Each structure stands twice: as structure tokens, then as C-alpha cells.
XYZ file of C-alpha atoms in Angstrom:
324
model
C -67.694 7.929 -52.398
C -70.584 5.802 -53.648
C -69.212 2.539 -52.237
C -68.240 4.008 -48.863
C -69.479 2.038 -45.869
C -68.498 3.267 -42.423
C -66.460 0.739 -40.458
C -67.627 0.342 -36.887
C -64.677 0.630 -34.497
C -65.823 -0.656 -31.107
C -66.893 -4.146 -32.052
C -65.792 -7.648 -31.069
C -63.937 -9.278 -33.922
C -62.217 -12.612 -34.429
C -58.803 -12.836 -36.081
C -60.151 -12.928 -39.630
C -62.514 -10.033 -38.968
C -59.665 -7.871 -37.665
C -57.599 -8.620 -40.768
C -60.564 -7.802 -43.014
C -61.325 -4.589 -41.120
C -57.678 -3.498 -41.367
C -57.424 -3.916 -45.134
C -60.940 -2.627 -45.780
C -60.113 0.533 -43.817
C -56.862 1.004 -45.762
C -58.640 0.332 -49.063
C -61.341 2.942 -48.526
C -58.914 5.508 -47.081
C -55.755 4.838 -49.071
C -55.700 8.146 -50.954
C -56.417 10.624 -48.095
C -54.435 8.579 -45.547
C -51.283 8.152 -47.636
C -51.524 11.764 -48.810
C -51.593 12.865 -45.165
C -48.636 10.639 -44.295
C -46.550 11.970 -47.193
C -47.372 15.615 -46.519
C -46.862 15.400 -42.761
C -43.843 13.123 -42.493
C -42.579 12.595 -46.037
C -39.971 15.374 -46.156
C -38.132 14.523 -42.893
C -38.335 10.846 -43.792
C -36.755 11.327 -47.240
C -33.988 13.527 -45.808
C -33.274 11.190 -42.886
C -33.399 8.010 -44.933
C -31.179 9.435 -47.702
C -28.582 10.514 -45.108
C -28.775 7.076 -43.532
C -28.466 5.362 -46.921
C -25.385 7.384 -47.865
C -23.782 6.829 -44.456
C -24.523 3.117 -44.553
C -23.091 2.797 -48.041
C -19.903 4.554 -46.912
C -19.663 2.247 -43.892
C -20.028 -0.815 -46.107
C -17.361 0.521 -48.462
C -14.983 1.117 -45.546
C -15.556 -2.423 -44.311
C -15.516 -4.202 -47.645
C -12.812 -2.284 -49.493
C -10.385 -1.531 -46.687
C -7.018 -3.250 -46.883
C -6.494 -5.988 -44.264
C -4.852 -4.699 -41.114
C -5.767 -1.052 -41.746
C -8.268 1.008 -39.782
C -10.496 3.781 -41.145
C -9.223 7.258 -40.350
C -10.572 9.081 -37.315
C -12.024 11.835 -39.503
C -13.970 9.316 -41.583
C -15.359 7.647 -38.471
C -16.364 11.011 -36.984
C -18.036 12.026 -40.226
C -19.885 8.724 -40.308
C -20.957 9.064 -36.664
C -22.268 12.614 -37.107
C -24.153 11.713 -40.278
C -25.722 8.641 -38.663
C -26.638 10.632 -35.570
C -28.400 13.338 -37.578
C -30.247 10.775 -39.705
C -31.305 8.850 -36.568
C -32.791 12.005 -35.028
C -34.679 12.867 -38.216
C -35.973 9.295 -38.551
C -37.039 9.381 -34.894
C -39.188 12.421 -35.658
C -40.600 10.552 -38.669
C -41.590 7.602 -36.462
C -43.429 9.936 -34.100
C -45.174 11.593 -37.039
C -46.363 8.369 -38.670
C -47.791 6.941 -35.442
C -49.448 10.264 -34.564
C -50.784 10.763 -38.101
C -52.375 7.324 -38.390
C -53.972 7.524 -34.945
C -55.167 11.070 -35.719
C -56.699 9.900 -38.985
C -58.573 7.112 -37.183
C -59.912 9.581 -34.606
C -61.128 11.997 -37.297
C -62.666 9.113 -39.285
C -64.761 8.139 -36.270
C -65.696 11.731 -35.441
C -66.708 12.662 -39.007
C -68.177 9.253 -39.879
C -66.578 9.763 -43.279
C -63.406 9.195 -45.286
C -63.541 12.698 -46.768
C -60.600 13.851 -44.645
C -58.133 16.594 -45.549
C -54.451 16.915 -44.667
C -54.944 20.077 -42.528
C -57.443 18.180 -40.350
C -54.983 15.355 -39.793
C -52.123 17.769 -39.141
C -54.138 19.724 -36.563
C -54.862 16.525 -34.627
C -51.326 15.169 -35.136
C -49.835 18.236 -33.443
C -51.829 17.464 -30.293
C -50.601 13.855 -30.196
C -47.038 14.099 -31.480
C -45.105 14.874 -28.290
C -46.964 12.289 -26.208
C -46.461 9.649 -28.893
C -42.777 10.524 -29.353
C -42.242 10.478 -25.590
C -44.034 7.138 -25.369
C -41.830 5.719 -28.125
C -38.667 6.812 -26.312
C -39.901 5.456 -22.965
C -41.023 2.261 -24.703
C -37.526 1.816 -26.164
C -35.837 2.631 -22.860
C -38.080 0.153 -21.006
C -37.398 -2.686 -23.432
C -33.647 -2.017 -23.547
C -33.472 -1.539 -19.761
C -35.177 -4.860 -19.077
C -33.014 -6.527 -21.733
C -29.672 -5.320 -20.363
C -30.646 -5.948 -16.741
C -31.664 -9.526 -17.464
C -28.624 -10.125 -19.670
C -26.306 -9.017 -16.843
C -28.086 -11.350 -14.431
C -27.881 -14.152 -16.986
C -24.147 -13.611 -17.553
C -23.550 -13.718 -13.819
C -25.442 -16.982 -13.409
C -23.882 -18.465 -16.568
C -20.475 -18.096 -14.951
C -21.678 -20.680 -12.421
C -23.605 -23.041 -14.677
C -23.932 -22.918 -18.458
C -27.234 -24.813 -18.581
C -29.060 -22.386 -16.318
C -27.585 -19.460 -18.240
C -28.880 -20.866 -21.537
C -32.376 -21.253 -20.087
C -32.262 -17.698 -18.744
C -31.241 -16.297 -22.125
C -34.264 -18.002 -23.671
C -36.373 -16.550 -20.860
C -35.029 -13.047 -21.586
C -36.092 -13.348 -25.221
C -39.570 -14.552 -24.228
C -39.978 -11.714 -21.724
C -38.874 -9.066 -24.225
C -41.336 -10.361 -26.847
C -44.091 -10.478 -24.233
C -43.455 -6.873 -23.158
C -43.195 -5.651 -26.758
C -46.607 -7.124 -27.617
C -48.259 -5.738 -24.470
C -46.766 -2.291 -25.023
C -47.975 -2.227 -28.638
C -51.336 -1.236 -27.130
C -49.886 1.924 -25.588
C -50.208 4.060 -28.734
C -53.946 3.390 -29.280
C -54.580 4.043 -25.583
C -52.726 7.374 -25.747
C -54.631 8.403 -28.871
C -58.164 7.197 -28.149
C -58.217 7.685 -24.374
C -56.099 10.848 -24.202
C -53.631 9.329 -21.716
C -49.881 9.651 -21.258
C -47.346 6.813 -21.207
C -47.460 6.242 -17.450
C -51.232 5.833 -17.305
C -51.339 3.909 -20.599
C -48.738 1.371 -19.410
C -50.903 -0.413 -16.764
C -53.968 0.040 -18.990
C -52.213 -1.973 -21.728
C -51.659 -4.889 -19.334
C -55.335 -4.783 -18.326
C -56.634 -4.827 -21.892
C -54.305 -7.502 -23.207
C -54.800 -9.905 -20.276
C -56.029 -13.207 -21.718
C -55.619 -11.935 -25.293
C -51.847 -11.858 -25.646
C -51.665 -14.605 -28.253
C -54.322 -13.048 -30.501
C -52.475 -9.723 -30.318
C -49.132 -11.387 -31.062
C -50.592 -13.310 -34.002
C -52.161 -10.216 -35.529
C -49.018 -8.132 -35.039
C -46.760 -10.863 -36.446
C -48.813 -11.422 -39.614
C -49.331 -7.727 -40.377
C -45.691 -6.853 -39.672
C -44.630 -9.719 -41.949
C -46.825 -8.386 -44.776
C -45.419 -4.885 -44.255
C -41.803 -6.083 -44.312
C -42.284 -8.258 -47.418
C -43.771 -5.365 -49.417
C -41.048 -2.944 -48.305
C -38.175 -5.404 -48.807
C -38.823 -5.512 -52.559
C -37.127 -2.112 -52.764
C -34.031 -3.478 -51.019
C -33.230 -5.911 -53.850
C -31.355 -3.379 -56.084
C -29.335 -2.179 -53.066
C -28.354 -5.760 -52.192
C -27.286 -6.374 -55.803
C -24.996 -3.319 -55.742
C -23.627 -4.312 -52.336
C -22.825 -7.834 -53.588
C -21.024 -6.341 -56.611
C -18.955 -4.218 -54.210
C -18.009 -7.321 -52.238
C -17.159 -9.385 -55.310
C -15.056 -6.533 -56.687
C -12.660 -6.912 -53.716
C -11.978 -10.567 -54.570
C -8.670 -10.896 -56.479
C -9.028 -11.850 -60.167
C -12.834 -11.722 -59.933
C -13.043 -9.738 -63.167
C -15.802 -7.558 -61.721
C -15.263 -3.832 -62.061
C -15.839 -1.419 -59.190
C -19.409 -0.054 -59.067
C -19.639 3.402 -60.596
C -20.709 6.481 -58.664
C -23.992 6.445 -60.609
C -24.652 2.882 -59.456
C -23.962 3.862 -55.839
C -26.399 6.772 -56.144
C -29.017 4.398 -57.549
C -28.416 2.135 -54.553
C -28.899 5.062 -52.167
C -32.109 6.028 -53.959
C -33.529 2.516 -53.617
C -32.540 2.366 -49.947
C -34.341 5.691 -49.483
C -37.369 4.271 -51.316
C -37.235 1.284 -48.958
C -37.525 3.608 -45.962
C -40.309 5.596 -47.630
C -42.335 2.503 -48.528
C -41.732 1.064 -45.048
C -43.009 4.362 -43.633
C -46.237 4.100 -45.614
C -46.635 0.368 -45.007
C -46.369 0.823 -41.232
C -49.992 1.884 -41.614
C -50.820 -1.834 -41.918
C -49.711 -3.037 -38.434
C -50.588 0.306 -36.788
C -54.147 0.149 -38.162
C -54.474 -3.544 -37.291
C -53.361 -2.921 -33.706
C -55.959 -0.156 -33.465
C -58.690 -2.615 -34.409
C -57.312 -5.028 -31.810
C -57.556 -2.201 -29.264
C -61.208 -1.565 -30.217
C -61.861 -5.292 -29.957
C -60.297 -5.562 -26.489
C -62.142 -2.493 -25.176
C -65.425 -3.903 -26.434
C -64.746 -7.333 -24.960
C -63.897 -5.948 -21.517
C -65.938 -2.758 -21.270
C -68.672 -3.005 -23.949
C -68.147 0.591 -25.056
C -69.721 0.054 -28.464
C -72.622 -1.868 -26.953
C -73.368 0.956 -24.516
C -73.264 3.459 -27.369
C -75.748 1.396 -29.347
C -78.087 0.981 -26.383
C -78.218 4.761 -26.152
C -79.023 5.091 -29.878
C -82.720 5.188 -30.746
C -83.895 2.743 -33.380
C -80.807 0.507 -33.449
C -80.366 -3.006 -32.142
C -77.686 -3.478 -29.447
C -74.503 -5.044 -30.794
C -74.313 -8.746 -29.981
C -71.102 -10.004 -28.406
C -71.498 -13.580 -29.632
C -68.771 -13.040 -32.195
C -65.922 -13.517 -29.686
C -62.486 -13.897 -31.236
C -61.434 -17.491 -31.726
C -57.725 -16.981 -32.392
């Protein structure tokens, strides 16, 4: 591409620079990156999200349209549980694929010094990362949930003695969970760019993020907010259909029951929501990668050392420390 300009990875960046680098990278790579994401993880995502959408719609119908005092049949609940379980497993695979694919794309981009990247290249690298990334995601989830439930049990026990202390502890649990979630967001870049597993990446994440937690939280919060706003647009038609279903149950409302075609349209838009969310996860995942490069450069000067060893180039100055 005539306007292609290679983005340097290992470089100190302030908050604005990291935002600019994230969207500039996505702009110059949007076609090959999104094509890779759709080819590699699109099919399982569509299947899993459509199953989830149909199951969720059926659950809402059971809850909204059931007569008071009646319970859904056991067969319906079992069918719902099986469908949700299958969709959850498929979506779990999709999560592993999107994280692996984006990190693989970044690795190939740096290696080739180009955005002329094909799907087979990304897939070949994704296969080498997928199981470590998926395992890290599961261990990440188990760690967060384990800490959450352990602290909640302690809090409940103390709350039985004094409500005030229990309230403070609940607030502390929330703060701790957010803190851990932000720290552990660095695990995926470490696994990808340093070829580590979860157990070696875990302490490494604490080392890198020390003193830079707030900048990481701010970047993650803003980029995740942008991602969720874009994806939520596709939830509007589903919410409209769901509201019609609720209003239909009100006596003398005059609103007819949504047709099967309308329910299918709702399922399609819920599936589109998952698909768009899948693609838009590239925003926070790419931004966190640039935060990783920034932290490595701040603490270990990897990019500076590379430039010192390059003939004819000036060493990268580190005056541009982040100010967020």
C-alpha cells in the first residue's frame, strides 16, 4: 500500500499515543486482520452465537409468557441447559481463536514489517498459540472467580458480626477483582510475544504493570467502552422485540404476540451482535498489546537496545514517558 507506514512496537507512548497507535494499526490492517478473524473464528462464532440467541429467546419467553404459579417443564429446562452448554463451549473456542488470531497477526506484522498478511500465515501462527491462550483464559477465569468466592465467603462471615465491616469488605472485594483483572490483562501479550505459559506470565504481568496500573486501567476502560458501544447498536432490534413480548403479556394491552418471523429476526440481530463484538474485541486487544510494548520499553528498553544495534539509526529517546 502506498500510504503504509510501519508502526514501531517497542516504544514508550503516553495515553494519547497508545490510542492513536491502536486505531492507526487497525486502520492500516482492517482488511487482512478482519478477514483473518472471520475465516479463523467466524464459523464457530456464528454457530455458537445463534444457538445462544435461540436459547436465550426461549428462556425469555418461558419467563415472560409463563402463567403465574407455573414452572417450566423439566424437558424444556433440560433442552435449554444442553443448548446453552453447547453454545458456551463453542463461544469459548471462539474467544480463544480471536485472542490467538490478533496476537498472531501482531507477531507476523512485526516479523514481516508489512501489512501484506494472508489468512494461512495467521492460521499457522494461531495454531501454535491457541491452546496456551485458551488455557490461560480458563485459568484467568478460575483465578478471578476463586478469589471472588473466597472473599465473598469471608465477607459474609464477618458481616454476620457487623454490617459496617461487611459493607467495607464487599467494596474491597470489588476493588481487588478489578485490580486483578487489569493486571492479568497483560497475560495474553506476554504469552504471545515472550512465548511463555500462564504460570510464568502471571508474575511477569505484575512486574510489568507495577506503577502503571492506572494507565492500563484507563486504556482498557476507554477501548472496551468504544467496543461495547459499537456492538450494542445491533442489540437495539432484539430489545425492541423483547419489549413487545413483555407488553403482549399485559392484559388489554392491544399488542399482538410477535410472529415467528420477528423472533427469527431478533435471533439474527443477536447473532450479529456477537459477531460484531467478536470483531470489535480487536480494539481493546490491540490497545493492550501497545500498552505491553510500552511497559516493556519503559522497564527493559527492548526497542532502544534494538536501535542501538542498528547501523545508521538514532537510538530511540525515552523522554516521551506516558503522562496518564
